[in-house]
Coordinates of C-alpha atoms in Angstrom, one line a residue:
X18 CA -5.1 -13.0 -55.2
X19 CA -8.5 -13.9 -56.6
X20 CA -8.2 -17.1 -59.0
X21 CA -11.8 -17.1 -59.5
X22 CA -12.2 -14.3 -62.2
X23 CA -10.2 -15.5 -65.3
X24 CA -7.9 -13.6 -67.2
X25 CA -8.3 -12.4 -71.2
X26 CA -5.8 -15.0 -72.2
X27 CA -7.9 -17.9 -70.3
X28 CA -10.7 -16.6 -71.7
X29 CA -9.6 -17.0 -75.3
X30 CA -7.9 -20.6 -74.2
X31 CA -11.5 -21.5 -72.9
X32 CA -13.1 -21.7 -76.4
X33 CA -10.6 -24.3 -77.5
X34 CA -11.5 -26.3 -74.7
X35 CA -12.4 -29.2 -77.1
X36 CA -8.4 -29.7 -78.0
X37 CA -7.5 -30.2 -74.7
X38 CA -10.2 -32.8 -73.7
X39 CA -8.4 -36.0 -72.6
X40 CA -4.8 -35.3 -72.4
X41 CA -2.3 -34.8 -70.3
X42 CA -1.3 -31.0 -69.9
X43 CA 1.9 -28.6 -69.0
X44 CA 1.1 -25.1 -68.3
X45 CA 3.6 -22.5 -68.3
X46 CA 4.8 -18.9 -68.6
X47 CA 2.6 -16.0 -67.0
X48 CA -0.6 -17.7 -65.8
X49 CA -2.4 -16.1 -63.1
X50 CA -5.7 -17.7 -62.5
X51 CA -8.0 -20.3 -61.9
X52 CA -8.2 -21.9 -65.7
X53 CA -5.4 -24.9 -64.4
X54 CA -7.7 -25.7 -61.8
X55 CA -10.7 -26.0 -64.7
X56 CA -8.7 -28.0 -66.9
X57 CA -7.8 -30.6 -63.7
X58 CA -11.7 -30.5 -63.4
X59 CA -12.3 -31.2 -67.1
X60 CA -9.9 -33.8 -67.3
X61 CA -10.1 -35.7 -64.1
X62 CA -8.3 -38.7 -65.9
X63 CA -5.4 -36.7 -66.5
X64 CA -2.2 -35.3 -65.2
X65 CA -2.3 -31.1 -65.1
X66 CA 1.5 -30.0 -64.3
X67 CA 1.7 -25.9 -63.7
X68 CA 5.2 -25.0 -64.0
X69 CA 5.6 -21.1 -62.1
X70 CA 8.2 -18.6 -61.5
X71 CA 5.6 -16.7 -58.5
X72 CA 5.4 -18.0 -55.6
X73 CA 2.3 -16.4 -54.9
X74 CA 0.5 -17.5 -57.9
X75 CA 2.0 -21.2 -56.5
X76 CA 1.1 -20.5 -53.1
X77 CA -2.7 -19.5 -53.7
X78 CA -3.0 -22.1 -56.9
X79 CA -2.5 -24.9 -54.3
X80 CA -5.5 -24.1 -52.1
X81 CA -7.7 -26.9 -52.6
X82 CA -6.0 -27.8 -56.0
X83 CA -7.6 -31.1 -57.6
X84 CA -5.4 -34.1 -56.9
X85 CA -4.4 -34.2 -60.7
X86 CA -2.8 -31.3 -60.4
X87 CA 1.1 -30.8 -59.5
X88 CA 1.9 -27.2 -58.9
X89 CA 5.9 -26.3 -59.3
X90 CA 7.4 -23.7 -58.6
X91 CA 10.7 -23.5 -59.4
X92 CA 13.4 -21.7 -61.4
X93 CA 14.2 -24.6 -63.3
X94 CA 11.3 -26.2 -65.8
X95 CA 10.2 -29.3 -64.7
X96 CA 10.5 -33.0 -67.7
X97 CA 6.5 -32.7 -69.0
X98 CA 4.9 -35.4 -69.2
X99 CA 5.0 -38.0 -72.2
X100 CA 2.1 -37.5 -74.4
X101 CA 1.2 -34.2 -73.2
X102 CA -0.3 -30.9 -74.9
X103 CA 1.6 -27.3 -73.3
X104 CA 0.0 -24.0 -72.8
X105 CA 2.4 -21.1 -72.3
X106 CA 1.0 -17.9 -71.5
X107 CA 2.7 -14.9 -73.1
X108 CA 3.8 -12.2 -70.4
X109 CA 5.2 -8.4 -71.4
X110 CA 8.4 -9.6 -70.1
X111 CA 10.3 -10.1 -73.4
X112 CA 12.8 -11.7 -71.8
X113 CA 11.5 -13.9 -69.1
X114 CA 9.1 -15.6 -72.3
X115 CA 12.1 -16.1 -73.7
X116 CA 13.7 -17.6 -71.0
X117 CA 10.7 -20.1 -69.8
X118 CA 9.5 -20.9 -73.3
X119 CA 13.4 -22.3 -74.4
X120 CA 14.0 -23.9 -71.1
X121 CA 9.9 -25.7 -72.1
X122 CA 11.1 -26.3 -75.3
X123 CA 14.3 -27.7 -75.2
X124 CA 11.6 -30.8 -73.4
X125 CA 10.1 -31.1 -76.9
X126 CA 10.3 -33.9 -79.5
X127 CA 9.4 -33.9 -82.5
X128 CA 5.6 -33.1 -83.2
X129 CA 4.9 -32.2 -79.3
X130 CA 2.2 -29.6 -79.2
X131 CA 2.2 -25.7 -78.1
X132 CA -0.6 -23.2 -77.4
X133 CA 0.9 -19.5 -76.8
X134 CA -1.5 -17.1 -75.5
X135 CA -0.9 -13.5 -75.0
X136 CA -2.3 -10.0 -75.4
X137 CA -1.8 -7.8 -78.5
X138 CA -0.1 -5.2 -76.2
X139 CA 3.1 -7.7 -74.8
X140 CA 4.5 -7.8 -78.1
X141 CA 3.2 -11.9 -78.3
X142 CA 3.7 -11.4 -82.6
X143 CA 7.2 -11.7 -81.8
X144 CA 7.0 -15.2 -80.8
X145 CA 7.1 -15.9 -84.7
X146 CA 10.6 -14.7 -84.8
X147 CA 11.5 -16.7 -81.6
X148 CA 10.2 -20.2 -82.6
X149 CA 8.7 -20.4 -86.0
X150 CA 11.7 -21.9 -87.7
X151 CA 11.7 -24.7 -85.5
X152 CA 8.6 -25.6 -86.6
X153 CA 5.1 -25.3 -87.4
X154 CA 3.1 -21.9 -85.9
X155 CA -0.2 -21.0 -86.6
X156 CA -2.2 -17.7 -85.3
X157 CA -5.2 -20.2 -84.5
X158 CA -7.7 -17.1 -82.9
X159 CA -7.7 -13.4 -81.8
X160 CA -10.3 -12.1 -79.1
X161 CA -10.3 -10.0 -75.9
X162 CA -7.3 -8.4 -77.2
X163 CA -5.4 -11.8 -77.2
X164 CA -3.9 -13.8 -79.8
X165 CA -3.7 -17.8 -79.8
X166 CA -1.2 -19.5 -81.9
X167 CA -0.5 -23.4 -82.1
X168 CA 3.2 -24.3 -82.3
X169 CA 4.4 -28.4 -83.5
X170 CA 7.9 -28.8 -83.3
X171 CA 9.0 -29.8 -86.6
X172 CA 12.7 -29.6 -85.4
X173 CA 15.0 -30.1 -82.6
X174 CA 15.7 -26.9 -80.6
X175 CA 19.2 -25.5 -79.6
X176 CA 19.5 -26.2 -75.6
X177 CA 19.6 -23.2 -73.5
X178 CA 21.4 -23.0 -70.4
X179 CA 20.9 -20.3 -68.1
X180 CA 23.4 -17.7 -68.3
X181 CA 24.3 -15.4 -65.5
X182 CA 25.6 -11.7 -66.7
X183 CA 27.7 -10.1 -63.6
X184 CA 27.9 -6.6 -62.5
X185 CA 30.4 -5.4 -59.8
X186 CA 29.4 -3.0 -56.5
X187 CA 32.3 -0.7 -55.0
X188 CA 31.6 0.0 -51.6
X189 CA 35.3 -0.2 -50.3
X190 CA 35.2 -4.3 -50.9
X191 CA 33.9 -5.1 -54.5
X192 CA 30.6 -7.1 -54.4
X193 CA 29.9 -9.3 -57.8
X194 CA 25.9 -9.2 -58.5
X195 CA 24.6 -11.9 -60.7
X196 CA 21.7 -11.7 -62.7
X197 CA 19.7 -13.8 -64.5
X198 CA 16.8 -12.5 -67.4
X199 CA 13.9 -11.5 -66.1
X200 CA 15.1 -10.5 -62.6
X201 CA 14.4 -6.8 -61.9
X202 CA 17.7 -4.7 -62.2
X203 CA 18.9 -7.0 -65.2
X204 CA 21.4 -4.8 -66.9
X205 CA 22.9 -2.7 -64.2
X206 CA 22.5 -1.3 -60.8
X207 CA 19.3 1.0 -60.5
X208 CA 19.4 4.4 -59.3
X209 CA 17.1 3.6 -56.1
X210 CA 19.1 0.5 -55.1
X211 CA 22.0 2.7 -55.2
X212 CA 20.9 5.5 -53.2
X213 CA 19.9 3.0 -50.4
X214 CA 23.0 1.9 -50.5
X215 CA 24.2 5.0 -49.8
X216 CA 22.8 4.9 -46.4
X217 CA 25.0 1.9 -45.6
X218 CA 27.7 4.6 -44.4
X219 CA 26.8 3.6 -40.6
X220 CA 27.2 -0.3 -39.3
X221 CA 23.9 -2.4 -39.5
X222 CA 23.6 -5.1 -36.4
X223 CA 21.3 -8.6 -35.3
X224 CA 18.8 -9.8 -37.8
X225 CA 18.5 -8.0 -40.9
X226 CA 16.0 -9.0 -43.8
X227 CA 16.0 -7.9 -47.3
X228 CA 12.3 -8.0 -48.5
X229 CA 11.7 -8.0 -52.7
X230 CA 15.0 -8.8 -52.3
X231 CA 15.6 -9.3 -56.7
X232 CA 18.6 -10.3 -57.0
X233 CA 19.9 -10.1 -53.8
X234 CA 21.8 -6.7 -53.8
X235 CA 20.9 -5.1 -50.9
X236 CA 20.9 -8.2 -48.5
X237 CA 24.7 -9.2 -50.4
X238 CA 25.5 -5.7 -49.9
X239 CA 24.3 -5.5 -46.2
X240 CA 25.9 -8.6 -45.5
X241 CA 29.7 -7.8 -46.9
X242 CA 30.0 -5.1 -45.1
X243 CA 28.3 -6.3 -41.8
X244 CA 30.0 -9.5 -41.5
X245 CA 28.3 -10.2 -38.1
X246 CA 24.5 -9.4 -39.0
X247 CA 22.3 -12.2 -40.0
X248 CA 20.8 -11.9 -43.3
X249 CA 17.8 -13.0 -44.7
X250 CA 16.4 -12.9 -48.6
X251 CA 13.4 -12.8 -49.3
X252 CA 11.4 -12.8 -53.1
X253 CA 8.4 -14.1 -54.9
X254 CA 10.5 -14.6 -58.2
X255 CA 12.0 -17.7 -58.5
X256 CA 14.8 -16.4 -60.9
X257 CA 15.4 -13.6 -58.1
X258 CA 16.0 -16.4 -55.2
X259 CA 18.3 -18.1 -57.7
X260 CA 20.2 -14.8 -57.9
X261 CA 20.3 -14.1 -54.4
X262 CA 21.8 -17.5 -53.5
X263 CA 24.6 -17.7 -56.4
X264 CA 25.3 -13.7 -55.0
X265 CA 26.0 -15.1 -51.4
X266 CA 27.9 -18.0 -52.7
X267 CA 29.7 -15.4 -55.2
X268 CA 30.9 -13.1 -52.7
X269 CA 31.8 -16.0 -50.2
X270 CA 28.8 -15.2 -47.6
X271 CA 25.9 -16.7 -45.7
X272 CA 22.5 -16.1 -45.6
X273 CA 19.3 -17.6 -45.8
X274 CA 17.0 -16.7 -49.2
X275 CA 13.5 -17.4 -48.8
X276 CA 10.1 -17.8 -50.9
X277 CA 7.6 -15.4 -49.8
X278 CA 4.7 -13.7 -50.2
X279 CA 6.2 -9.6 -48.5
X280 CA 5.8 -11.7 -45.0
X281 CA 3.1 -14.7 -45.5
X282 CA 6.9 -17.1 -45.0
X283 CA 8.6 -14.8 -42.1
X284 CA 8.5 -16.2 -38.6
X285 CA 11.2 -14.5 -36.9
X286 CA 11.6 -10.5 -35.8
X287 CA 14.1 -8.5 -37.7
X288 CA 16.4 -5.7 -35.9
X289 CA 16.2 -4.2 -39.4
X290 CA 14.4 -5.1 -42.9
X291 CA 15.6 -3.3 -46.2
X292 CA 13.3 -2.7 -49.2
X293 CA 13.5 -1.4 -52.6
X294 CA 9.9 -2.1 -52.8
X295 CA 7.6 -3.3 -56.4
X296 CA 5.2 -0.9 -57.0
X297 CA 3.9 -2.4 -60.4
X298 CA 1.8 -5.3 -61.5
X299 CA 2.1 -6.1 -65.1
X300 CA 1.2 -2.4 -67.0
X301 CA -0.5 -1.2 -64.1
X302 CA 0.3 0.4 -60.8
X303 CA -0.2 -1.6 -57.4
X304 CA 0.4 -0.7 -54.0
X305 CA -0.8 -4.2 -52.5
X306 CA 2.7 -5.4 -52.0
X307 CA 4.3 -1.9 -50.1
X308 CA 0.8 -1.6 -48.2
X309 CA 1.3 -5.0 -47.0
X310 CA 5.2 -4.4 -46.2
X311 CA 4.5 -1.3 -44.8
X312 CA 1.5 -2.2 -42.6
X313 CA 3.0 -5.4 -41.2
X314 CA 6.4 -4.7 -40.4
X315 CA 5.6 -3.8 -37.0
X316 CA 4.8 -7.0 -36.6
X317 CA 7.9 -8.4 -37.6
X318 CA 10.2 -6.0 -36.2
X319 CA 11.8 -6.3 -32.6
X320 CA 11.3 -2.8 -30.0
X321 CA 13.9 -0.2 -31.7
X322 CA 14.2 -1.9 -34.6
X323 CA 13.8 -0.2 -38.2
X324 CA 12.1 -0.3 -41.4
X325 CA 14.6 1.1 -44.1
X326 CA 12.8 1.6 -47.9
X327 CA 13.6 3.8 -50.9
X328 CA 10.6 4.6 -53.1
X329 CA 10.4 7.3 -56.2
X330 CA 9.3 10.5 -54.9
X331 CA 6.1 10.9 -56.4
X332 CA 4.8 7.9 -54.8
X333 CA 2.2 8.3 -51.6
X334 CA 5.1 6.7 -49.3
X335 CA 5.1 8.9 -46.7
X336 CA 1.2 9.6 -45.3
X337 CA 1.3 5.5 -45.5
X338 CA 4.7 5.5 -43.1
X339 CA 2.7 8.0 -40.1
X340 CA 0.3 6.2 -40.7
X341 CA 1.6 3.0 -39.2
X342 CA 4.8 4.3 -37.2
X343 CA 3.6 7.8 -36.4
X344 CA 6.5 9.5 -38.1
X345 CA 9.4 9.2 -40.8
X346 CA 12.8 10.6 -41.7
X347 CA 14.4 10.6 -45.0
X348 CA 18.0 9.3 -44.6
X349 CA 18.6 10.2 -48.7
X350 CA 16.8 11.8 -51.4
X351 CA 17.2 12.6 -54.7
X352 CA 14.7 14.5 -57.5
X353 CA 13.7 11.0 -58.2
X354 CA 14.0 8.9 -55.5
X355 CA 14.2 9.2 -51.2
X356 CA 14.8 6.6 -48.3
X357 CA 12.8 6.6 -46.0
X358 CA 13.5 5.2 -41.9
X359 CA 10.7 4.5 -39.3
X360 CA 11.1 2.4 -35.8
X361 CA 9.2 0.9 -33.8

């Protein structure tokens, strides 16, 4: 992840640089560069706080991060500091904005301060129907495709709590999945969960790990009806490791959810890892994530043991799978979707 090269929205935030001289600043919502890091610079006298849901972002942000600048990374937003001006960047994710910039808000006080940055294209004119009747909310500049708007809080916000909505599994035992906004899978079981799922029919043993792991369905899943395997979670998405821990707890199971980067946290070997695997990165499509998975698992798998993924059909899975392991079988297709077994 290169910090370096700064995003439209920073960009745009960069020519108000003036207003946010000499005061204490919270920074929220979907930033992915290196502008924090230029505002700790700027204002070496005061305290930067970057709240983050990625634990990439997180991870790569703290390399040599100025000293005035806290990076969290957490599901839950951290108190702002007194006195401060906030920055939330606007992301496509309707409902993860709505999520992080309620949880920010419900911080505020009277008259506190907001910059919301966002490109044209995520739907960001919507945030006038979200906040403006709490207060004051001004379209302050448009450029790059972005629009800036300055919030003050004119009134006290409603609190918001999060709120899990619950979907149940029937694989012989009923499993309860949990799902918080903005975790992939939200509203109901997807069709390529489901057909991995399927290949659940024979036992799974040692240590298993459930990499991407949302909110926790396959690992929950693999664990309830392998009592005796090991499981271990792992997700970038701090709402998803949330998920995956109230699912364990939920279905009365242990297991051990992580933070990580596809393997930059794993240490130990796996007998089997599971994947429904991201292939997307904001509009776009990205492979870095299942290149990475796919290339490293070797690594991380004990001799026999298996690399289990469903992907859509249409995606270049396969030539990437000989590539590593030599050869692949499907285990489960459908016109949409197949899962795919190699072993070490």
């Amino acid at each position: 992840m290169n910090l370096s090269q700064f995003s439209p929205e920073s960009e745009v935030l960069e020519r108000h640089l003036t207003n946010l001289a000499h005061h204490n600043i919270m920074i929220a919502g979907g930033v992915c560069d290196g502008f924090p890091t230029k505002l700790a610079q700027l204002n070496p006298q005061n305290k930067i706080i970057l709240w983050t849901w990625y634990f990439d972002y997180a991870k790569t942000a703290n390399n040599n991060a100025p000293k005035n600048l806290e990076i969290i990374f957490d599901a839950i937003c951290p108190k702002p500091i007194e006195n401060s001006i906030w920055l939330f960047y606007w992301t496509k994710n309707k409902k993860e904005n709505f999520q992080q910039l309620h949880s920010l808000l419900n911080h505020a006080k009277i008259g506190q301060q907001l910059y919301i940055i966002g490109e044209n294209r995520t739907g960001i004119k919507s945030v006038e129907k979200l906040i403006g009747e709490f207060g004051y909310l001004q379209k302050i500049d448009s450029a790059r495709r972005c629009s800036l708007y300055a919030f003050e809080v004119h009134t006290k916000i409603p609190e918001l709590s999060p709120s899990y909505k619950t979907y149940s599994i029937n694989m012989g035992p009923k499993i309860e999945i949990p799902i918080l906004s903005g975790v992939f899978s939200a509203e109901n079981l997807d069709s390529g969960t489901a057909l991995l799922l399927k290949t659940f029919d024979k036992p799974l043993k040692g240590n298993v790990l459930d990499i991407g792991c949302g909110a926790g369905v396959i690992g929950t899943v693999a664990k309830v009806l392998n009592p005796k395997i090991n499981i271990t979670m792992a997700d970038i998405h701090a709402q998803a490791i949330t998920c995956s821990r109230y699912a364990l707890e939920r279905n009365k199971i242990t297991g051990n959810v992580i933070a990580s980067d596809v393997f930059s946290e794993i240490t130990e070997k796996y007998d089997v890892i599971l994947s429904n695997p991201p292939f997307h990165a904001g509009r776009n499509t990205d492979y870095d994530a299942v290149n990475r998975l796919i290339s490293q698992a070797k690594q991380h798998l004990n001799i026999g043991g298996e690399l289990r993924i469903v992907a859509n059909r249409h995606l270049p899975y396969p030539n990437l799978l000989d590539n590593y392991f030599g050869s692949h079988e499907v285990l489960a297709k459908t016109t949409k979707f197949c899962v795919y077994s190699v072993k070490k």
